[in-house]
């Protein structure tokens, strides 16, 4: 069965005054309907650039996008702007981190939802407005008939994100890209929004790409995880694979460094040394090698980019690391696992 | 902490009201009740965590303690001195003992000053010349916080986010303060950097016997840093207890809900934990609910909750402000 | 909203009162003797004394000011220096020393010319400024953008008397395509009116449209980087809808503000333009009055200009609250 979204060898390069910045480097993944892929990475890892590429939003800019993105049987990279425009908001849509900035301050929430519905459906303004009320109701906004006439700044943070979701889902898209949808929200509201996304996914069978830096959020929401570092996917697999038997030293570092609600809080956290590289000066070879505690063959790690290799043949779980698998298993079970 | 120790910081009935917008033509100014009558003590050498969601007043509390703001009512007693209404001149000798670390390492460092200038500012302002000269002392501090002392002449933009937060910490440490208020010190940092900063601050606390008030919204982060934790909601403290008690047996419904909302990076824990979903958002602090301020989102709320604000009472080793504690 | 409007009108009136008090005091504290000025050429000491009484200059300054204000609202009676008392109906701003006509009448007489310049020029500069600004923003970095912004930069650094005189030299003196600028009533001779107004319009519009072009361009480019524009694209809107409904709508707000203030101050008298083209408007009246030390007329024109500027401010603020819902509700 072919997946609803299939990305093959996606690369995005920005020509800048400081040289060519490879924001995304040969990414391949797929998402099926009703499933959620979590794309996880720190700032500058290329996760947001990836999402914009899927929506074809870099068309008309200086960005050079190569590879293939298949959405519902249509290829995005080679398509024209007007072809992609017909898919945006209808076949695929997106919600953003900062809903206050992502909504137009001068139009009512209802107007903005109706507008999204109106572009892709041959309906009257009145019908589109009715749809806006229906969607607001569906995402749990109380008194939708009244609130539909409010402006974004009159909504609370959680309600604004609900309104964004209502807008994104108004045309029943098969793919929803959520870029850090809960990062700006309080935990109790974050929990509400994640639950809403899960419910809506169950109801409409939407494929979701969840972009986040928060491993807790992916653990709760995603089926698969794509871990990105400096524009490359360095580990890919199911949530259980990546969070419970992680294979890449970066994944180990992330998982042992995050403070948790369980375990001994008196032990120091195992921090990853250094800082994520800037896009302009990505280290040679394996981009993670300057921060890696397990560099075994220093010359290889520093010069050669490791291939993405499946952990077990036939399984999706794959990793981009020079370490040989036996050593990796040994380090994982003796040093990493006890800390998880 | 023994009860005999007199606390280094003692806060009683602390209140801060901000004027809001005006209502109508001749209307009164609305009042934002940012902090409303909170009391707590901090002992020498301990780290008190202050957690809560946006609008709970935790940052305002931090600014009141360090007297960047003047309280509307209540007292802040630091080392036996009531500093609640001290003037800037009166505060000057105390400033060196009372330092603050901010959330945004980008905004809180002057981009036109070198690291050396930034970290040595406290010496200049307070006209203090440390032994061996300012530069030597500053370089020592830079080394302590894990920066290269040779970076003395560099500018903030040459550093990464984590390193900038180290500069902020170095500045706070310069005058060997007794109490540091850290306001969301790691929330602007990348995940892989947060642990570095938490570990650094923990080491500093141990090595220099520093006392911390650690303000954060992230319960897991607070758990790794603070020995005692106060949970705030809409300007009130709803629960205060030592860390292990609070995280293992939360007594206030809000604490319980807050803990259950934290997403855990463990797929097996996802289904296993008890879930409490609060409905709605935090109400507007201009017009907080009567009685218990949490009642509008609380599943245990009864009539009494609307009429009587619950007092902070001792239950076991915890103090809880709830009519129906767990 | 109504309360807000009322409050603004009350405070606007207050400001006008303060302006009038200051202007009044400055002019009447001046060392020159108003009675001597009003007396004219064939003057005797006896006449000066009578004028002093007639103009009530023997009274204290607050009393004079009080009567002046009363005159504006209910009218006043002047003791004439020659014949019987003169009745000056509200709004009374006194009589010109120079021509002995009521100042109010003079102002009303000059208003149509100024109004013609301001309205015509503003339509022109809005059209040119907005369209070239929008075009520049949409075609950023192309030759269209560079040309129009180059023009804008050049125009913004030119002066009205320079451009005005050159245009007049070319189109009136050399080519004789246009008549000498001046003012005829548009109701009587609409074609002549338009022909005479073309040069003032074009000159003013040329300079101001430069500012509006740059303002529109930078506003639109700034807005294009906003998150909500990305959202609009993600919705699948056409670029036309995005540019007009989302980008331009947001970029318009500051332009409206500047426009209101520009128009307001222009209505008070396009001083340089009127002077250069010799058009009998309020600005010309003001310059004439200042040269002749015709104090009542100076006071009148200053108050009139202040009135327009304050009104424009109020209108802009009200308009702003219509354009920006955040202002409307707080």
PDB file of C-alpha atoms in Angstrom, chain A residues 52 55-57 59 81 85 88-90 92-94 96 98 101-107 112-113 115-116 119-120 151 153-154 164 167, chain C residues 223 226-239 241 244-247 249-251 253-254 320 323-329:
ATOM      1  CA  UNK A  52       7.125  24.284   4.646  1.00  0.00           C
ATOM      2  CA  UNK A  55       3.235  22.574   1.614  1.00  0.00           C
ATOM      3  CA  UNK A  56       5.329  23.902  -1.266  1.00  0.00           C
ATOM      4  CA  UNK A  57       5.630  27.225   0.513  1.00  0.00           C
ATOM      5  CA  UNK A  59       8.025  28.166  -4.224  1.00  0.00           C
ATOM      6  CA  UNK A  81       2.480  27.128  -7.594  1.00  0.00           C
ATOM      7  CA  UNK A  85      -2.262  25.991  -4.162  1.00  0.00           C
ATOM      8  CA  UNK A  88      -3.045  23.660   0.298  1.00  0.00           C
ATOM      9  CA  UNK A  89      -5.768  23.946   2.868  1.00  0.00           C
ATOM     10  CA  UNK A  90      -7.727  21.164   1.128  1.00  0.00           C
ATOM     11  CA  UNK A  92      -3.026  19.292   3.390  1.00  0.00           C
ATOM     12  CA  UNK A  93      -3.007  22.103   5.892  1.00  0.00           C
ATOM     13  CA  UNK A  94      -0.894  23.422   8.685  1.00  0.00           C
ATOM     14  CA  UNK A  96       1.643  26.927  13.718  1.00  0.00           C
ATOM     15  CA  UNK A  98       2.242  31.049  17.746  1.00  0.00           C
ATOM     16  CA  UNK A 101       0.858  35.792  15.170  1.00  0.00           C
ATOM     17  CA  UNK A 102      -0.479  33.240  12.715  1.00  0.00           C
ATOM     18  CA  UNK A 103      -3.986  34.703  12.681  1.00  0.00           C
ATOM     19  CA  UNK A 104      -4.677  38.031  10.992  1.00  0.00           C
ATOM     20  CA  UNK A 105      -5.231  40.628  13.730  1.00  0.00           C
ATOM     21  CA  UNK A 106      -7.818  42.619  11.728  1.00  0.00           C
ATOM     22  CA  UNK A 107     -10.229  39.843  10.774  1.00  0.00           C
ATOM     23  CA  UNK A 112     -10.640  33.572   8.713  1.00  0.00           C
ATOM     24  CA  UNK A 113     -12.087  30.086   9.036  1.00  0.00           C
ATOM     25  CA  UNK A 115     -12.167  32.169   4.116  1.00  0.00           C
ATOM     26  CA  UNK A 116     -10.271  28.879   4.244  1.00  0.00           C
ATOM     27  CA  UNK A 119     -11.391  28.985  -1.374  1.00  0.00           C
ATOM     28  CA  UNK A 120     -11.871  25.303  -1.938  1.00  0.00           C
ATOM     29  CA  UNK A 151     -11.021  38.834  16.954  1.00  0.00           C
ATOM     30  CA  UNK A 153      -6.757  38.839  20.492  1.00  0.00           C
ATOM     31  CA  UNK A 154     -10.045  38.319  22.318  1.00  0.00           C
ATOM     32  CA  UNK A 164      -6.246  27.490  14.172  1.00  0.00           C
ATOM     33  CA  UNK A 167      -9.380  26.587  10.307  1.00  0.00           C
TER      34      UNK A 167
ATOM     35  CA  UNK C 223       3.749  42.571   6.571  1.00  0.00           C
ATOM     36  CA  UNK C 226       4.326  38.112   9.162  1.00  0.00           C
ATOM     37  CA  UNK C 227       3.147  34.710  10.290  1.00  0.00           C
ATOM     38  CA  UNK C 228      -0.443  35.408   9.310  1.00  0.00           C
ATOM     39  CA  UNK C 229       0.584  35.842   5.678  1.00  0.00           C
ATOM     40  CA  UNK C 230       2.206  32.410   5.796  1.00  0.00           C
ATOM     41  CA  UNK C 231      -1.075  31.119   7.239  1.00  0.00           C
ATOM     42  CA  UNK C 232      -2.990  32.698   4.368  1.00  0.00           C
ATOM     43  CA  UNK C 233      -0.720  30.935   1.877  1.00  0.00           C
ATOM     44  CA  UNK C 234      -1.090  27.660   3.748  1.00  0.00           C
ATOM     45  CA  UNK C 235      -4.868  28.018   3.396  1.00  0.00           C
ATOM     46  CA  UNK C 236      -4.483  27.986  -0.358  1.00  0.00           C
ATOM     47  CA  UNK C 237      -5.486  31.589  -1.037  1.00  0.00           C
ATOM     48  CA  UNK C 238      -4.441  33.099  -4.356  1.00  0.00           C
ATOM     49  CA  UNK C 239      -1.578  35.537  -4.225  1.00  0.00           C
ATOM     50  CA  UNK C 241      -6.187  37.665  -2.261  1.00  0.00           C
ATOM     51  CA  UNK C 244      -4.874  42.669  -1.056  1.00  0.00           C
ATOM     52  CA  UNK C 245      -6.900  41.182   1.769  1.00  0.00           C
ATOM     53  CA  UNK C 246      -4.101  40.230   4.087  1.00  0.00           C
ATOM     54  CA  UNK C 247      -0.964  42.203   3.317  1.00  0.00           C
ATOM     55  CA  UNK C 249      -5.108  45.516   4.776  1.00  0.00           C
ATOM     56  CA  UNK C 250      -2.531  45.295   7.540  1.00  0.00           C
ATOM     57  CA  UNK C 251      -0.127  47.749   5.910  1.00  0.00           C
ATOM     58  CA  UNK C 253      -3.371  51.302   9.007  1.00  0.00           C
ATOM     59  CA  UNK C 254      -0.248  53.450   9.500  1.00  0.00           C
ATOM     60  CA  UNK C 320      -7.841  53.829  13.519  1.00  0.00           C
ATOM     61  CA  UNK C 323      -9.298  49.742  11.168  1.00  0.00           C
ATOM     62  CA  UNK C 324      -7.659  48.063  14.146  1.00  0.00           C
ATOM     63  CA  UNK C 325     -10.035  45.987  16.283  1.00  0.00           C
ATOM     64  CA  UNK C 326      -7.524  45.917  19.111  1.00  0.00           C
ATOM     65  CA  UNK C 327      -7.877  49.688  19.524  1.00  0.00           C
ATOM     66  CA  UNK C 328     -11.613  49.545  19.130  1.00  0.00           C
ATOM     67  CA  UNK C 329     -12.239  47.402  22.118  1.00  0.00           C
TER      68      UNK C 329
END
